[in-house]
Short mmCIF file of C-alpha atoms in Angstrom, two decimals:
data_model
loop_
_atom_site.label_atom_id
_atom_site.label_comp_id
_atom_site.label_asym_id
_atom_site.label_seq_id
_atom_site.Cartn_x
_atom_site.Cartn_y
_atom_site.Cartn_z
CA GLU O 1 19.91 8.94 -28.58
CA ASP O 2 20.69 11.78 -26.25
CA GLN O 3 20.47 10.94 -22.79
CA VAL O 4 20.69 12.57 -19.30
CA THR O 5 21.58 10.67 -15.94
CA GLN O 6 21.07 12.40 -12.67
CA SER O 7 22.48 11.48 -9.61
CA PRO O 8 21.92 10.95 -6.52
CA GLU O 9 18.49 10.03 -6.90
CA ALA O 10 17.59 11.37 -3.51
CA LEU O 11 19.58 13.70 -1.04
CA ARG O 12 18.78 14.58 2.50
CA LEU O 13 20.79 17.43 3.81
CA GLN O 14 20.66 19.33 7.22
CA GLU O 15 19.93 23.07 7.02
CA GLY O 16 23.19 24.84 6.21
CA GLU O 17 25.31 21.56 4.84
CA SER O 18 26.21 22.45 1.36
CA SER O 19 26.17 19.80 -1.62
CA SER O 20 26.20 19.07 -5.23
CA LEU O 21 23.90 17.47 -7.47
CA ASN O 22 25.35 15.68 -10.70
CA CYS O 23 23.81 15.64 -14.37
CA SER O 24 25.87 13.66 -16.85
CA TYR O 25 24.82 13.75 -20.45
CA THR O 26 25.30 12.12 -23.77
CA VAL O 27 24.09 14.32 -26.71
CA SER O 28 25.20 14.93 -30.12
CA GLY O 29 26.30 18.47 -30.21
CA LEU O 30 25.23 20.23 -27.07
CA ARG O 31 23.04 23.46 -27.51
CA GLY O 32 21.91 24.08 -24.11
CA LEU O 33 21.54 22.57 -20.63
CA PHE O 34 18.91 23.53 -18.54
CA TRP O 35 18.06 23.04 -14.71
CA TYR O 36 14.67 23.18 -13.19
CA ARG O 37 13.05 23.08 -9.86
CA GLN O 38 9.82 21.06 -9.34
CA ASP O 39 7.65 21.25 -6.20
CA PRO O 40 5.13 18.44 -5.57
CA GLY O 41 1.97 18.64 -7.78
CA LYS O 42 3.48 21.67 -9.98
CA GLY O 43 5.29 22.01 -13.40
CA PRO O 44 9.00 22.28 -13.62
CA GLU O 45 10.25 25.96 -12.70
CA PHE O 46 13.20 27.11 -14.73
CA LEU O 47 16.34 27.78 -13.06
CA PHE O 48 19.32 28.14 -15.32
CA THR O 49 20.35 27.65 -19.00
CA LEU O 50 24.24 26.67 -19.77
CA TYR O 51 25.55 26.65 -23.43
CA SER O 52 29.03 25.69 -23.05
CA ALA O 53 31.80 24.24 -20.91
CA GLY O 54 33.27 26.46 -18.58
CA GLU O 55 30.04 28.37 -18.06
CA GLU O 56 28.73 29.26 -14.67
CA LYS O 57 25.05 30.73 -13.34
CA GLU O 58 24.26 31.61 -9.68
CA LYS O 59 20.86 32.39 -8.22
CA GLU O 60 20.70 32.91 -4.45
CA ARG O 61 22.01 29.48 -3.05
CA LEU O 62 22.31 27.85 -6.05
CA LYS O 63 25.16 27.69 -8.92
CA ALA O 64 25.32 25.83 -11.77
CA THR O 65 28.39 24.67 -13.74
CA LEU O 66 28.95 22.90 -17.07
CA THR O 67 31.67 20.86 -18.51
CA LYS O 68 31.74 18.82 -21.59
CA LYS O 69 30.15 15.80 -20.03
CA GLU O 70 28.46 16.85 -17.01
CA SER O 71 26.71 19.66 -14.87
CA PHE O 72 26.63 20.25 -11.64
CA LEU O 73 24.06 22.05 -9.44
CA HIS O 74 25.88 23.45 -6.14
CA ILE O 75 23.87 24.28 -3.18
CA THR O 76 25.49 26.47 -0.56
CA ALA O 77 23.95 26.39 2.89
CA PRO O 78 20.59 25.06 1.79
CA LYS O 79 17.44 25.94 3.65
CA PRO O 80 14.18 23.87 4.20
CA GLU O 81 12.58 25.77 1.36
CA ASP O 82 14.96 24.58 -0.91
CA SER O 83 13.54 21.05 -0.69
CA ALA O 84 12.23 19.88 -4.33
CA THR O 85 13.09 17.81 -6.85
CA TYR O 86 15.71 19.14 -9.26
CA LEU O 87 15.48 18.22 -13.13
CA CYS O 88 18.43 18.55 -15.62
CA ALA O 89 17.28 18.74 -19.40
CA VAL O 90 19.48 19.05 -22.68
CA GLN O 91 19.08 20.24 -26.17
CA GLY O 92 21.24 18.60 -28.75
CA ALA O 93 22.09 19.76 -32.40
CA ASN O 94 20.10 16.88 -33.81
CA ASN O 95 16.80 17.59 -31.86
CA PHE O 96 17.16 21.09 -30.66
CA ASN O 97 13.53 21.71 -30.18
CA LYS O 98 12.99 19.33 -27.74
CA PHE O 99 14.46 18.56 -24.31
CA TYR O 100 15.61 15.33 -22.91
CA PHE O 101 15.15 15.15 -19.32
CA GLY O 102 16.81 13.25 -16.63
CA SER O 103 14.76 11.31 -13.67
CA GLY O 104 15.74 14.20 -11.33
CA THR O 105 17.23 14.35 -7.86
CA LYS O 106 14.80 14.65 -5.00
CA LEU O 107 16.32 17.26 -2.34
CA ASN O 108 14.90 17.21 1.34
CA VAL O 109 16.40 19.69 3.78
CA LYS O 110 16.05 19.21 7.22
CA PRO O 111 15.67 22.05 9.72
CA GLU I 1 2.37 38.00 -16.61
CA ALA I 2 0.49 34.97 -16.64
CA GLY I 3 2.33 31.68 -16.80
CA VAL I 4 1.17 28.51 -18.90
CA THR I 5 -2.01 27.23 -17.82
CA GLN I 6 -3.56 23.74 -18.35
CA PHE I 7 -7.02 22.41 -17.83
CA PRO I 8 -7.96 20.20 -16.30
CA SER I 9 -5.77 19.80 -13.34
CA HIS I 10 -6.96 16.36 -12.95
CA SER I 11 -8.93 13.65 -15.13
CA VAL I 12 -9.91 10.08 -14.05
CA ILE I 13 -11.43 8.32 -16.80
CA GLU I 14 -12.24 4.71 -17.90
CA LYS I 15 -10.31 2.71 -20.53
CA GLY I 16 -11.87 3.39 -23.81
CA GLN I 17 -13.01 6.71 -23.12
CA THR I 18 -11.91 10.00 -24.82
CA VAL I 19 -9.96 12.93 -22.89
CA THR I 20 -9.25 16.47 -24.16
CA LEU I 21 -6.52 18.12 -22.11
CA ARG I 22 -5.97 22.01 -22.80
CA CYS I 23 -3.00 24.14 -22.73
CA ASP I 24 -2.86 28.05 -22.78
CA PRO I 25 0.64 29.32 -23.48
CA ILE I 26 2.33 32.31 -22.12
CA SER I 27 0.97 35.35 -24.12
CA GLY I 28 3.10 35.97 -27.14
CA HIS I 29 4.89 32.63 -27.02
CA ASP I 30 4.80 31.06 -30.51
CA ASN I 31 6.39 27.60 -29.50
CA LEU I 32 4.43 25.40 -27.40
CA TYR I 33 5.52 21.77 -26.33
CA TRP I 34 3.39 18.74 -24.94
CA TYR I 35 5.56 16.54 -22.49
CA ARG I 36 4.54 13.48 -20.36
CA ARG I 37 5.76 11.61 -17.45
CA VAL I 38 4.26 8.19 -16.79
CA MET I 39 4.77 6.66 -13.32
CA GLY I 40 8.54 6.26 -12.17
CA LYS I 41 10.01 7.46 -15.46
CA GLU I 42 11.63 10.92 -16.68
CA ILE I 43 9.52 13.65 -18.45
CA LYS I 44 9.44 12.71 -22.29
CA PHE I 45 8.81 15.13 -25.40
CA LEU I 46 5.67 14.44 -27.50
CA LEU I 47 5.43 17.19 -29.94
CA HIS I 48 6.22 20.80 -30.82
CA PHE I 49 4.06 23.25 -32.47
CA VAL I 50 5.27 26.67 -33.81
CA LYS I 51 2.10 28.84 -34.18
CA GLU I 52 -0.44 26.61 -35.49
CA SER I 53 2.32 24.25 -37.33
CA LYS I 54 3.56 20.98 -36.04
CA GLN I 55 7.20 21.10 -36.15
CA ASP I 56 8.02 17.91 -34.70
CA GLU I 57 5.59 15.14 -33.37
CA SER I 58 8.17 12.43 -33.21
CA GLY I 59 7.18 12.03 -29.66
CA MET I 60 3.75 11.09 -29.90
CA PRO I 61 3.08 7.22 -28.80
CA ASN I 62 0.56 6.37 -31.47
CA ASN I 63 -2.25 7.48 -33.45
CA ARG I 64 -4.82 7.51 -30.45
CA PHE I 65 -2.95 10.87 -29.54
CA LEU I 66 -4.21 14.00 -31.54
CA ALA I 67 -2.91 17.58 -31.03
CA GLU I 68 -4.27 20.51 -32.47
CA ARG I 69 -3.39 24.23 -32.02
CA THR I 70 -6.01 26.02 -34.09
CA GLY I 71 -5.12 29.84 -34.54
CA GLY I 72 -1.68 29.59 -32.83
CA THR I 73 -3.10 30.23 -29.60
CA TYR I 74 -4.11 27.44 -27.12
CA SER I 75 -3.56 23.76 -27.86
CA THR I 76 -5.67 20.47 -27.00
CA LEU I 77 -4.52 17.06 -26.55
CA LYS I 78 -6.66 14.41 -27.33
CA VAL I 79 -6.71 10.63 -26.39
CA GLN I 80 -9.23 8.66 -28.08
CA PRO I 81 -9.66 6.09 -26.94
CA ALA I 82 -7.69 5.93 -23.85
CA GLU I 83 -5.54 2.95 -22.36
CA LEU I 84 -4.29 2.14 -19.16
CA GLU I 85 -0.84 2.83 -20.17
CA ASP I 86 -1.89 6.48 -20.98
CA SER I 87 -1.92 7.39 -17.21
CA GLY I 88 0.51 10.00 -16.28
CA VAL I 89 1.18 13.84 -15.96
CA TYR I 90 0.69 15.86 -19.41
CA PHE I 91 2.86 18.94 -19.23
CA CYS I 92 2.61 21.82 -21.62
CA ALA I 93 5.37 24.13 -21.93
CA SER I 94 5.96 27.23 -23.95
CA SER I 95 9.07 29.46 -25.37
CA HIS I 96 9.06 32.84 -27.36
CA THR I 97 11.69 31.42 -29.66
CA SER I 98 12.71 28.14 -31.08
CA GLY I 99 15.87 26.33 -30.20
CA PRO I 100 18.25 26.31 -27.02
CA THR I 101 15.99 28.53 -24.93
CA ALA I 102 14.15 28.18 -21.86
CA GLN I 103 10.70 26.37 -21.84
CA TYR I 104 8.14 27.60 -19.26
CA PHE I 105 6.19 24.62 -18.04
CA GLY I 106 2.51 24.72 -16.81
CA PRO I 107 1.46 22.92 -13.80
CA GLY I 108 0.50 19.58 -15.76
CA THR I 109 -2.73 17.59 -16.08
CA ARG I 110 -2.68 14.46 -14.07
CA LEU I 111 -4.60 11.66 -16.21
CA LEU I 112 -5.57 8.30 -14.40
CA VAL I 113 -7.28 5.69 -16.89
CA LEU I 114 -9.11 2.93 -15.09
#
């Protein structure tokens, strides 16, 4: 079965301290990898879609990259408002209409 | 453009009762999905509609769960009778097309079965 593992489970950063979140996946024929941000009490908010190894996407302080086995979400000079849970999901060739989610990384950025 | 909306935001019921959750997708989105997160676990797929047709219901836990999408607009998810293990957050998502495209999520319904 398709599987997604995210690490670390939680990450505490000082404002301005850059870091990366990891999403490792096992899927039969990756069709898409998706990053979402989730704030407490809210639904996941779409950030990026990556389709093939080597692809990169950027949005403000966030940059997502993809290899054949994992994806990274790089956070450059984070601010307290970047605090949230970041979720990774994949769609595979066998089940291309459903997402398989990881458990998420809870990011806390201290001022 | 209005996002995906879900009603109610919270529901507390007793074991054995019935609860119906509603989802209104983004206007024009033919694809509608239901997901669930139970305590401490990752978000898991329940089912997928294209318009009013169920395309994939492989994630539905058992026959106590019934999803409908009459007319291809809003969808309902009924749990009857509810059990303790049904507690969790139920998310609805929608997308314009099928396949590897972003799904847009609603705020979720938090269900607690006592």
